[in-house]
Short mmCIF file of C-alpha atoms in Angstrom, two decimals:
data_model
loop_
_atom_site.label_atom_id
_atom_site.label_comp_id
_atom_site.label_asym_id
_atom_site.label_seq_id
_atom_site.Cartn_x
_atom_site.Cartn_y
_atom_site.Cartn_z
CA MET A 198 0.00 0.00 0.00
CA ALA A 199 2.93 2.32 0.71
CA ALA A 200 4.06 2.05 -2.89
CA ARG A 201 0.69 3.29 -4.04
CA THR A 202 0.73 6.39 -1.79
CA SER A 203 4.33 7.53 -2.36
CA ARG A 204 4.93 11.22 -2.83
CA LEU A 205 5.28 12.55 -6.35
CA PRO A 206 7.30 15.57 -7.48
CA LEU A 207 5.53 18.91 -7.36
CA GLY A 208 3.47 19.51 -10.49
CA ARG A 209 2.80 15.81 -11.10
CA ARG A 210 -0.47 14.09 -10.39
CA PRO A 211 -0.71 10.43 -9.37
CA SER A 212 -1.69 7.96 -12.09
CA TYR A 213 -1.91 4.20 -12.39
CA ARG A 214 -1.42 1.91 -15.38
CA CYS A 215 -2.08 -1.78 -16.09
CA THR A 216 1.14 -3.54 -17.00
CA GLU A 217 -0.74 -6.04 -19.18
CA CYS A 218 -2.92 -3.89 -21.43
CA GLY A 219 -1.75 -0.33 -20.72
CA TRP A 220 -5.09 0.91 -19.36
CA THR A 221 -4.66 4.04 -17.20
CA THR A 222 -6.63 5.55 -14.34
CA VAL A 223 -6.17 8.13 -11.60
CA LYS A 224 -7.28 5.68 -8.91
CA TRP A 225 -5.70 2.40 -7.89
CA LEU A 226 -7.73 -0.77 -8.51
CA GLY A 227 -6.98 -4.35 -7.62
CA ARG A 228 -8.37 -5.62 -10.93
CA CYS A 229 -8.00 -4.03 -14.35
CA PRO A 230 -11.49 -3.45 -15.82
CA GLU A 231 -10.09 -3.62 -19.37
CA CYS A 232 -8.27 -6.99 -19.41
CA GLN A 233 -9.72 -8.39 -16.12
CA ALA A 234 -6.22 -9.17 -14.78
CA TRP A 235 -5.60 -9.05 -11.02
CA GLY A 236 -2.71 -7.20 -9.41
CA THR A 237 -1.43 -5.57 -12.61
CA VAL A 238 -2.35 -1.93 -11.86
CA GLU A 239 0.74 -0.05 -10.72
CA GLU A 240 1.56 3.56 -10.05
CA TYR A 241 3.67 5.53 -12.51
CA ASP A 242 4.52 9.17 -13.10
CA ALA A 243 1.98 10.60 -15.49
CA PRO A 244 3.50 12.85 -18.13
CA ALA A 245 2.72 16.51 -17.99
CA VAL A 246 -0.25 17.60 -20.06
CA ARG A 247 0.85 19.20 -23.30
CA THR A 248 -1.03 20.94 -26.04
CA THR A 249 -0.45 19.87 -29.65
CA THR A 250 0.02 22.79 -32.00
CA PRO A 251 -0.76 22.65 -35.75
CA GLY A 252 2.16 21.44 -37.82
CA ARG A 253 3.15 21.17 -41.44
CA VAL A 254 1.07 18.72 -43.48
CA THR A 255 2.80 16.00 -45.47
CA THR A 256 0.22 15.78 -48.26
CA ALA A 257 -2.29 18.44 -49.22
CA ALA A 258 -5.96 17.55 -49.01
CA LEU A 259 -7.59 16.99 -52.41
CA PRO A 260 -11.17 16.69 -53.62
CA ILE A 261 -12.09 13.03 -53.48
CA GLY A 262 -12.62 12.90 -57.23
CA GLN A 263 -8.99 13.91 -57.82
CA VAL A 264 -7.47 11.21 -55.61
CA ASP A 265 -5.62 8.59 -57.66
CA GLY A 266 -7.38 5.26 -57.13
CA ARG A 267 -4.96 3.20 -59.22
CA GLN A 268 -2.79 2.57 -56.16
CA ALA A 269 -5.63 0.53 -54.64
CA THR A 270 -5.95 -1.90 -57.55
CA VAL A 271 -6.96 -5.37 -56.43
CA ARG A 272 -4.39 -8.12 -57.08
CA SER A 273 -5.41 -11.79 -57.14
CA THR A 274 -3.95 -14.11 -54.51
CA GLY A 275 -3.98 -17.07 -56.88
CA VAL A 276 -6.61 -18.80 -54.74
CA PRO A 277 -10.07 -18.12 -56.23
CA GLU A 278 -12.00 -19.04 -53.08
CA LEU A 279 -9.95 -16.60 -50.99
CA ASP A 280 -10.34 -13.92 -53.66
CA ARG A 281 -14.10 -14.47 -53.41
CA VAL A 282 -14.10 -13.58 -49.71
CA LEU A 283 -11.63 -10.69 -50.05
CA GLY A 284 -13.70 -9.03 -52.77
CA GLY A 285 -11.46 -9.89 -55.71
CA GLY A 286 -8.02 -10.13 -54.12
CA LEU A 287 -5.50 -8.17 -52.05
CA VAL A 288 -5.20 -4.40 -52.15
CA PRO A 289 -1.69 -2.88 -51.81
CA GLY A 290 -1.29 -1.60 -48.25
CA ALA A 291 -4.13 -3.76 -46.92
CA VAL A 292 -3.70 -5.68 -43.66
CA VAL A 293 -5.71 -8.90 -43.35
CA LEU A 294 -6.17 -10.80 -40.08
CA LEU A 295 -6.96 -14.52 -40.43
CA ALA A 296 -8.02 -16.18 -37.17
CA GLY A 297 -8.97 -19.75 -36.39
CA GLU A 298 -8.57 -22.65 -33.99
CA PRO A 299 -5.32 -24.64 -33.84
CA GLY A 300 -5.02 -27.26 -36.55
CA VAL A 301 -7.73 -25.84 -38.81
CA GLY A 302 -5.23 -25.09 -41.61
CA LYS A 303 -4.37 -21.38 -41.34
CA SER A 304 -0.63 -21.80 -41.90
CA THR A 305 -1.16 -24.25 -44.75
CA LEU A 306 -3.54 -21.91 -46.57
CA LEU A 307 -1.36 -18.81 -46.23
CA LEU A 308 1.80 -20.67 -47.24
CA ASP A 309 0.01 -21.74 -50.41
CA VAL A 310 -1.15 -18.15 -50.99
CA ALA A 311 2.38 -16.80 -50.53
CA ALA A 312 3.80 -19.32 -53.03
CA LYS A 313 1.19 -18.54 -55.68
CA ALA A 314 1.50 -14.77 -55.21
CA ALA A 315 5.32 -14.80 -55.46
CA SER A 316 6.81 -13.87 -58.84
CA GLU A 317 9.93 -12.30 -60.27
CA GLN A 318 8.36 -8.85 -60.10
CA GLU A 319 6.59 -9.29 -56.75
CA ARG A 320 8.39 -11.15 -53.98
CA ALA A 321 6.66 -12.71 -50.98
CA LEU A 322 8.05 -12.96 -47.45
CA TYR A 323 6.80 -15.61 -45.00
CA VAL A 324 7.82 -14.96 -41.38
CA THR A 325 7.12 -17.71 -38.87
CA GLY A 326 7.32 -17.28 -35.12
CA GLU A 327 5.91 -20.68 -34.19
CA GLU A 328 8.00 -23.09 -36.27
CA SER A 329 11.54 -23.37 -37.52
CA ALA A 330 12.39 -22.55 -41.11
CA SER A 331 13.09 -26.22 -41.85
CA GLN A 332 9.64 -27.26 -40.62
CA VAL A 333 7.95 -24.74 -42.90
CA ARG A 334 10.19 -25.91 -45.76
CA LEU A 335 8.98 -29.50 -45.32
CA ARG A 336 5.34 -28.43 -45.34
CA ALA A 337 5.89 -26.30 -48.44
CA GLU A 338 7.40 -29.31 -50.22
CA ARG A 339 4.46 -31.50 -49.20
CA ILE A 340 1.81 -29.10 -50.53
CA GLY A 341 3.80 -27.98 -53.57
CA ALA A 342 4.41 -24.42 -52.36
CA LEU A 343 8.09 -24.08 -53.31
CA SER A 344 9.04 -20.94 -55.22
CA ASP A 345 12.33 -19.18 -55.86
CA HIS A 346 10.66 -15.85 -55.15
CA LEU A 347 9.18 -16.89 -51.80
CA TYR A 348 11.47 -15.90 -48.92
CA LEU A 349 11.26 -17.59 -45.51
CA ALA A 350 12.44 -16.33 -42.11
CA ALA A 351 11.93 -17.51 -38.53
CA GLU A 352 11.78 -14.47 -36.22
CA THR A 353 10.08 -13.44 -32.99
CA ASP A 354 11.55 -9.93 -32.72
CA LEU A 355 9.65 -7.05 -34.27
CA SER A 356 12.79 -5.11 -35.19
CA ALA A 357 14.15 -8.16 -37.03
CA VAL A 358 10.90 -8.51 -38.98
CA LEU A 359 11.11 -4.86 -40.05
CA GLY A 360 14.74 -5.48 -41.03
CA HIS A 361 13.67 -8.33 -43.31
CA LEU A 362 11.21 -5.97 -44.99
CA ASP A 363 14.06 -3.58 -45.82
CA ALA A 364 16.26 -6.40 -47.13
CA VAL A 365 13.75 -8.41 -49.20
CA LYS A 366 11.38 -5.57 -50.23
CA PRO A 367 8.40 -7.93 -50.68
CA SER A 368 4.98 -7.13 -52.10
CA LEU A 369 3.33 -9.62 -49.75
CA LEU A 370 4.10 -10.33 -46.09
CA VAL A 371 2.72 -13.31 -44.16
CA LEU A 372 3.29 -13.27 -40.39
CA ASP A 373 2.51 -16.46 -38.48
CA SER A 374 1.51 -15.34 -35.96
CA VAL A 375 1.02 -11.86 -34.54
CA GLN A 376 0.86 -13.26 -30.98
CA THR A 377 4.39 -14.75 -31.17
CA VAL A 378 6.25 -11.56 -32.14
CA ALA A 379 7.32 -9.06 -29.48
CA SER A 380 8.81 -5.58 -29.45
CA PRO A 381 11.86 -4.98 -27.20
CA GLU A 382 10.56 -1.49 -26.47
CA ILE A 383 7.43 -2.76 -24.70
CA ASP A 384 7.33 -4.59 -21.39
CA GLY A 385 5.44 -7.86 -21.22
CA ALA A 386 5.54 -11.31 -22.75
CA PRO A 387 4.72 -12.01 -26.41
CA GLY A 388 1.00 -12.36 -26.91
CA GLY A 389 0.15 -9.83 -24.20
CA MET A 390 -2.27 -7.07 -25.02
CA ALA A 391 0.35 -4.34 -25.05
CA GLN A 392 2.71 -6.42 -27.23
CA VAL A 393 0.02 -7.41 -29.72
CA ARG A 394 -1.09 -3.81 -30.04
CA GLU A 395 2.47 -2.56 -30.61
CA VAL A 396 3.36 -5.28 -33.15
CA ALA A 397 0.15 -4.83 -35.10
CA GLY A 398 0.51 -1.06 -35.11
CA ALA A 399 4.10 -1.20 -36.39
CA LEU A 400 3.25 -3.65 -39.18
CA ILE A 401 0.20 -1.65 -40.22
CA ARG A 402 2.30 1.52 -40.50
CA ALA A 403 4.93 -0.33 -42.53
CA SER A 404 2.26 -1.75 -44.85
CA LYS A 405 0.68 1.64 -45.53
CA GLU A 406 4.02 3.35 -46.14
CA ARG A 407 5.38 0.67 -48.49
CA GLY A 408 2.16 -0.35 -50.25
CA LEU A 409 2.71 -3.82 -48.85
CA SER A 410 -0.10 -6.37 -48.52
CA THR A 411 0.09 -8.09 -45.14
CA LEU A 412 -1.55 -11.30 -43.94
CA LEU A 413 -1.52 -11.79 -40.16
CA VAL A 414 -2.36 -15.08 -38.48
CA GLY A 415 -4.27 -14.65 -35.21
CA HIS A 416 -4.93 -17.07 -32.36
CA VAL A 417 -8.36 -17.50 -30.85
CA THR A 418 -9.44 -18.06 -27.26
CA LYS A 419 -11.48 -21.00 -26.04
CA ASP A 420 -14.60 -18.86 -26.58
CA GLY A 421 -13.72 -18.39 -30.27
CA ALA A 422 -12.73 -14.70 -29.98
CA ILE A 423 -9.45 -13.39 -31.36
CA ALA A 424 -6.78 -13.36 -28.67
CA GLY A 425 -5.41 -9.96 -27.73
CA PRO A 426 -6.99 -6.53 -27.51
CA HIS A 427 -10.24 -5.93 -29.35
CA LEU A 428 -8.52 -2.88 -30.84
CA LEU A 429 -6.65 -5.26 -33.18
CA GLU A 430 -9.82 -5.95 -35.15
CA HIS A 431 -10.42 -2.22 -35.51
CA LEU A 432 -6.91 -1.49 -36.77
CA VAL A 433 -6.76 -4.04 -39.60
CA ASP A 434 -8.63 -3.68 -42.88
CA VAL A 435 -10.03 -7.21 -43.18
CA VAL A 436 -10.93 -9.79 -40.52
CA LEU A 437 -11.43 -13.39 -41.65
CA TYR A 438 -12.36 -16.44 -39.60
CA PHE A 439 -11.18 -19.89 -40.68
CA GLU A 440 -13.76 -22.42 -39.51
CA GLY A 441 -14.12 -26.16 -39.67
CA ASP A 442 -14.15 -29.36 -37.68
CA ARG A 443 -10.64 -30.79 -37.45
CA HIS A 444 -12.10 -34.27 -38.07
CA ALA A 445 -13.84 -33.21 -41.30
CA ARG A 446 -12.45 -32.20 -44.68
CA LEU A 447 -14.48 -29.03 -45.11
CA ARG A 448 -13.05 -25.63 -44.18
CA LEU A 449 -14.85 -22.28 -44.46
CA VAL A 450 -13.28 -18.83 -44.64
CA ARG A 451 -15.84 -16.30 -43.48
CA GLY A 452 -15.40 -12.52 -43.60
CA VAL A 453 -16.64 -10.47 -40.65
CA LYS A 454 -15.02 -7.17 -41.66
CA ASN A 455 -13.90 -5.99 -45.09
CA ARG A 456 -13.12 -2.39 -46.03
CA PHE A 457 -12.76 -3.37 -49.69
CA GLY A 458 -15.81 -5.57 -50.25
CA THR A 459 -18.82 -7.23 -48.73
CA THR A 460 -18.85 -9.52 -45.70
CA ASP A 461 -21.56 -11.90 -46.96
CA GLU A 462 -19.22 -14.17 -48.92
CA VAL A 463 -17.84 -17.52 -47.79
CA GLY A 464 -14.91 -19.44 -49.26
CA CYS A 465 -15.01 -23.25 -49.19
CA PHE A 466 -11.86 -25.37 -48.98
CA GLU A 467 -11.05 -29.05 -48.68
CA LEU A 468 -8.15 -30.10 -46.45
CA HIS A 469 -6.32 -33.27 -47.50
CA ASP A 470 -2.88 -34.88 -47.30
CA GLU A 471 -1.50 -32.83 -50.20
CA GLY A 472 -2.58 -29.50 -48.72
CA ILE A 473 -5.70 -27.41 -49.07
CA THR A 474 -7.68 -26.72 -52.22
CA GLY A 475 -10.65 -24.50 -53.02
CA LEU A 476 -14.07 -25.99 -53.70
CA ALA A 477 -16.06 -24.15 -56.35
CA ASP A 478 -18.98 -26.60 -55.90
CA PRO A 479 -18.85 -28.04 -52.35
CA SER A 480 -22.42 -29.38 -52.16
CA GLY A 481 -21.25 -32.93 -52.88
CA LEU A 482 -19.47 -33.05 -49.51
CA PHE A 483 -22.75 -32.65 -47.64
CA LEU A 484 -24.77 -35.36 -49.37
CA THR A 485 -24.88 -39.12 -49.09
CA ARG A 486 -25.30 -40.87 -52.44
CA ARG A 487 -27.75 -43.76 -52.24
CA ASP A 488 -30.07 -45.54 -54.66
CA GLU A 489 -33.14 -45.59 -52.41
CA PRO A 490 -34.28 -43.07 -49.77
CA VAL A 491 -33.72 -43.95 -46.11
CA PRO A 492 -36.01 -43.07 -43.19
CA GLY A 493 -34.84 -40.15 -41.08
CA THR A 494 -33.07 -38.18 -43.84
CA CYS A 495 -34.10 -34.90 -45.41
CA LEU A 496 -32.28 -32.44 -47.67
CA THR A 497 -32.28 -28.66 -47.40
CA VAL A 498 -30.52 -25.72 -49.04
CA THR A 499 -28.63 -23.40 -46.72
CA LEU A 500 -27.07 -20.04 -47.55
CA GLU A 501 -23.46 -19.49 -46.52
CA GLY A 502 -23.12 -15.80 -47.26
CA ARG A 503 -24.57 -15.52 -50.75
CA ARG A 504 -23.64 -19.09 -51.71
CA PRO A 505 -26.38 -21.77 -51.62
CA LEU A 506 -25.27 -25.20 -50.39
CA VAL A 507 -27.36 -28.36 -50.41
CA ALA A 508 -26.98 -30.19 -47.09
CA GLU A 509 -28.42 -33.38 -45.64
CA VAL A 510 -30.01 -33.71 -42.20
CA GLN A 511 -30.18 -37.14 -40.60
CA ALA A 512 -32.22 -38.21 -37.57
CA LEU A 513 -32.68 -41.41 -35.60
CA THR A 514 -35.14 -42.17 -32.79
CA VAL A 515 -35.01 -45.28 -30.59
CA GLU A 516 -36.71 -46.43 -27.43
CA SER A 517 -34.97 -44.91 -24.42
CA GLN A 518 -33.47 -47.20 -21.78
CA VAL A 519 -33.07 -44.43 -19.20
CA PRO A 520 -35.63 -42.20 -17.44
CA SER A 521 -34.24 -39.07 -19.13
CA PRO A 522 -34.09 -39.63 -22.92
CA ARG A 523 -30.91 -38.55 -24.71
CA ARG A 524 -30.80 -35.60 -27.10
CA THR A 525 -27.59 -35.74 -29.15
CA THR A 526 -26.83 -33.37 -32.04
CA SER A 527 -23.89 -32.89 -34.40
CA GLY A 528 -23.79 -29.90 -36.73
CA LEU A 529 -27.18 -28.67 -35.50
CA GLU A 530 -28.16 -26.39 -32.64
CA THR A 531 -29.51 -28.45 -29.74
CA SER A 532 -32.02 -25.75 -28.83
CA ARG A 533 -33.59 -25.70 -32.31
CA VAL A 534 -33.79 -29.50 -32.46
CA SER A 535 -35.58 -29.47 -29.09
CA MET A 536 -38.00 -26.86 -30.44
CA MET A 537 -38.77 -29.02 -33.48
CA LEU A 538 -39.44 -32.01 -31.22
CA ALA A 539 -41.89 -29.95 -29.17
CA VAL A 540 -43.65 -28.61 -32.29
CA LEU A 541 -43.98 -32.11 -33.78
CA GLU A 542 -45.44 -33.52 -30.58
CA GLN A 543 -47.84 -30.64 -29.89
CA ARG A 544 -48.75 -29.32 -33.35
CA GLY A 545 -48.07 -32.36 -35.47
CA LYS A 546 -49.76 -34.75 -33.03
CA ILE A 547 -46.80 -37.13 -33.09
CA ALA A 548 -46.82 -38.72 -29.66
CA GLN A 549 -44.09 -40.54 -27.75
CA LEU A 550 -41.22 -38.42 -29.14
CA GLY A 551 -40.55 -37.10 -25.66
CA LYS A 552 -39.91 -40.66 -24.38
CA ARG A 553 -37.46 -41.68 -27.11
CA ASP A 554 -33.74 -41.09 -27.57
CA VAL A 555 -33.21 -38.67 -30.46
CA TYR A 556 -29.99 -38.38 -32.47
CA SER A 557 -29.63 -35.76 -35.21
CA ALA A 558 -26.66 -34.78 -37.34
CA THR A 559 -25.52 -33.27 -40.62
CA VAL A 560 -23.38 -34.91 -43.29
CA GLY A 561 -19.86 -33.75 -44.10
CA GLY A 562 -19.24 -31.66 -40.99
CA VAL A 563 -21.35 -28.70 -42.13
CA LYS A 564 -23.00 -26.64 -39.39
CA LEU A 565 -26.60 -25.57 -39.95
CA SER A 566 -27.54 -22.65 -37.72
CA GLU A 567 -29.94 -20.63 -39.85
CA PRO A 568 -33.71 -21.03 -39.24
CA ALA A 569 -34.28 -22.05 -42.89
CA ALA A 570 -33.23 -25.60 -41.94
CA ASP A 571 -36.05 -25.99 -39.39
CA LEU A 572 -38.45 -27.66 -41.82
CA ALA A 573 -35.84 -30.21 -42.93
CA VAL A 574 -34.99 -31.03 -39.31
CA ALA A 575 -38.68 -31.49 -38.42
CA LEU A 576 -39.35 -33.73 -41.43
CA ALA A 577 -36.24 -35.82 -40.73
CA LEU A 578 -37.41 -36.35 -37.14
CA ALA A 579 -40.95 -37.24 -38.26
CA SER A 580 -39.58 -39.61 -40.90
CA ALA A 581 -37.35 -41.31 -38.33
CA ALA A 582 -40.18 -41.63 -35.80
CA SER A 583 -42.49 -43.25 -38.36
CA ASP A 584 -39.69 -45.26 -40.05
CA THR A 585 -40.95 -43.87 -43.36
CA PRO A 586 -38.57 -42.42 -45.94
CA LEU A 587 -39.31 -39.11 -47.59
CA PRO A 588 -39.78 -39.01 -51.36
CA LYS A 589 -36.63 -39.14 -53.44
CA ASN A 590 -35.24 -35.87 -54.84
CA LEU A 591 -37.08 -33.74 -52.25
CA VAL A 592 -35.70 -30.65 -50.50
CA ALA A 593 -37.38 -28.78 -47.63
CA ILE A 594 -36.85 -25.07 -46.96
CA GLY A 595 -38.50 -22.95 -44.28
CA GLU A 596 -38.47 -21.70 -40.71
CA VAL A 597 -40.89 -23.33 -38.28
CA GLY A 598 -42.47 -21.32 -35.47
CA LEU A 599 -43.73 -22.55 -32.13
CA ALA A 600 -47.30 -22.29 -33.38
CA GLY A 601 -46.44 -24.77 -36.12
CA GLU A 602 -46.46 -22.22 -38.93
CA VAL A 603 -43.86 -22.35 -41.70
CA ARG A 604 -42.36 -18.89 -42.21
CA ARG A 605 -40.68 -17.37 -45.22
CA VAL A 606 -36.89 -17.16 -45.41
CA THR A 607 -34.54 -15.11 -47.54
CA GLY A 608 -33.12 -16.28 -50.85
CA VAL A 609 -35.75 -18.91 -51.68
CA GLN A 610 -35.25 -18.48 -55.43
CA ARG A 611 -31.47 -18.92 -55.13
CA ARG A 612 -31.97 -22.02 -53.00
CA LEU A 613 -34.42 -23.55 -55.46
CA ALA A 614 -32.14 -22.77 -58.40
CA GLU A 615 -29.25 -24.59 -56.69
CA ALA A 616 -31.46 -27.57 -55.90
CA ALA A 617 -32.68 -27.74 -59.51
CA ARG A 618 -29.09 -27.53 -60.78
CA LEU A 619 -28.19 -30.61 -58.73
CA GLY A 620 -31.14 -32.60 -60.09
CA PHE A 621 -33.77 -32.27 -57.35
CA THR A 622 -37.33 -32.22 -58.67
CA HIS A 623 -39.56 -31.58 -55.60
CA ALA A 624 -39.43 -28.88 -52.92
CA LEU A 625 -41.43 -27.96 -49.83
CA VAL A 626 -41.30 -24.19 -49.29
CA PRO A 627 -43.29 -21.47 -47.48
CA ALA A 628 -45.98 -19.54 -49.31
CA ASP A 629 -45.10 -17.27 -52.24
CA PRO A 630 -41.67 -18.63 -53.18
CA GLY A 631 -41.36 -16.48 -56.31
CA LYS A 632 -40.08 -17.73 -59.65
CA ILE A 633 -39.90 -21.51 -59.87
CA PRO A 634 -37.05 -23.17 -61.81
CA ALA A 635 -38.08 -25.16 -64.84
CA GLY A 636 -38.66 -28.84 -64.18
CA MET A 637 -39.20 -28.48 -60.43
CA LYS A 638 -42.47 -29.13 -58.63
CA VAL A 639 -42.87 -26.86 -55.60
CA THR A 640 -45.37 -27.52 -52.80
CA GLU A 641 -46.26 -24.55 -50.63
CA VAL A 642 -46.84 -25.43 -46.98
CA ALA A 643 -48.44 -23.10 -44.46
CA ASP A 644 -47.85 -25.15 -41.31
CA MET A 645 -46.45 -28.45 -40.08
CA GLY A 646 -49.73 -30.18 -40.91
CA ASP A 647 -49.24 -29.40 -44.59
CA ALA A 648 -45.59 -30.46 -44.40
CA LEU A 649 -46.39 -33.81 -42.75
CA ARG A 650 -48.85 -34.57 -45.53
CA ALA A 651 -45.86 -34.80 -47.84
CA LEU A 652 -44.81 -37.98 -46.07
CA PRO A 653 -45.81 -40.98 -48.21
CA PRO A 654 -47.74 -43.78 -46.52
CA PRO A 655 -45.76 -46.85 -45.47
CA GLU A 656 -46.45 -50.25 -46.94
CA ILE A 657 -49.53 -51.61 -45.20
CA PRO A 658 -49.42 -55.31 -44.27
CA ALA A 659 -51.85 -57.64 -45.98
CA GLY A 660 -55.26 -57.70 -44.34
CA GLU A 661 -55.20 -54.04 -43.22
CA GLU A 662 -57.10 -51.36 -45.03
CA SER A 663 -55.92 -47.84 -45.56
CA ALA A 664 -58.07 -44.85 -44.80
CA ALA A 665 -57.91 -43.70 -48.40
CA GLU A 666 -56.35 -44.65 -51.69
CA VAL A 667 -52.75 -43.73 -52.28
CA ALA A 668 -52.14 -41.47 -55.26
CA SER A 669 -49.62 -42.19 -57.98
CA SER A 670 -45.97 -42.25 -56.92
CA ASP A 671 -44.90 -39.41 -59.22
CA ALA A 672 -46.64 -36.76 -57.06
CA LEU A 673 -46.21 -35.69 -53.45
CA GLU A 674 -49.11 -37.41 -51.68
CA PRO A 675 -50.72 -35.40 -48.87
CA VAL A 676 -50.88 -37.43 -45.67
CA THR A 677 -51.00 -36.70 -41.94
CA ALA A 678 -49.10 -38.41 -39.15
CA ASP A 679 -50.90 -39.90 -36.18
CA MET A 680 -48.54 -42.04 -34.10
CA GLU A 681 -50.37 -42.53 -30.82
CA SER A 682 -48.86 -44.97 -28.33
CA GLY A 683 -45.71 -45.36 -30.37
CA SER A 684 -47.48 -46.67 -33.50
CA SER A 685 -45.78 -45.81 -36.79
CA LYS A 686 -48.87 -45.80 -39.01
CA ILE A 687 -49.52 -42.73 -41.15
CA PHE A 688 -53.12 -42.22 -42.29
CA VAL A 689 -53.93 -40.52 -45.57
CA THR A 690 -56.26 -37.54 -45.68
CA ALA A 691 -58.03 -36.02 -48.63
CA VAL A 692 -56.89 -32.42 -48.08
CA PRO A 693 -54.21 -31.56 -50.66
CA ALA A 694 -51.49 -28.99 -50.21
CA PRO A 695 -51.12 -26.32 -52.90
CA VAL A 696 -48.72 -27.44 -55.60
CA ARG A 697 -47.05 -25.06 -58.03
CA PRO A 698 -45.74 -26.66 -61.22
#
């Protein structure tokens, strides 16, 4: 306590600063409110307050129409899927931050980008702070990223990195990663908030002054946020997230900030033994090819940014052996699956779902979080509960509310066009879907009752009579589900759903 109340020279006022993030205050605190660290707030001599006077300008202000825009010409990275997310490519002087979980493929992707961008006129510099130069060399040989114009250095000192920029004079800099480089002028360990802020600021200034495109690799915390100060995301020009399950082949690059383009684009990549490659048509990864439909499966079309992707939802229900039935999901939100179970039991009159173990998943590692997949999830669960497969070549699109209504979603025409391109001929959609692709039969459903009528009747054993005749197999037959006491019979009604040719 004595250290915090020591006398200061006359004319100085007491001030306190966090040694981790640099946050300042005039009052001592045991915990820094900025970085939430304990015991890091220490007293220091605050500098005297000075007034900044106007100085000489370096460049005169011009009307915006007279500013030369040729210096901001977009240059391709050589990877079309990454160009798609960046808005066409890299802009000279732009700083891009690519963040993702360990092992997702960040270093592999950027090493491939650096090799393809390197040429005799435009050199590329790859600086690694996490591996040795020989380790990166082996990975480059494995993925075919060797180039005479790609320079490699292993450094963790900021001054050494700036020295390499003066020596190589590259057009592209890749730093892996920003949390492993430290400045000797700043106290604290590498990866601390003050260090990350200083390193990022120095590299951003160097990029703007030299017209150098910079790609920074960023670590993420266990919550998925970028490690370091939140100011880092404000300083850079582009923020990308590299997503994907480490046990699946699919990887997605998603833009959350882009000063040179839109943020509603997603790049799809496939990770394999030879490296990482872009997927112009990734829908095949999310489907299971089979000759005959299987109970508990339903297809939907999701939008990743502006790109439609056909995905498959699978469900399985079995008798529970424990008092509390299991609810297991993979690639789907558990809360939305629970909502669909409640809607099916209450609005769809499908009993006994609450007493059965329910397993639901997606194919290919894709994650479906948008509400447009609700109808496909509900139909997959109903199909699994009744052990009745859905019609072949059917896709379901729509959000399901708690009242059982099927709501409209965005981009229905784009979703239907993608489904028609892949050969699907039937679709269940909300009302007023817009223009229908040629050769596709679209059934508009207003609620879950209409959607359940799309389930075909199961084969009825000999000796039992159906409630009505079954229509021809080339149309979606309207039926309703009534599975009281665990029965899996589905009785046909005579109320058709509106069909648009």
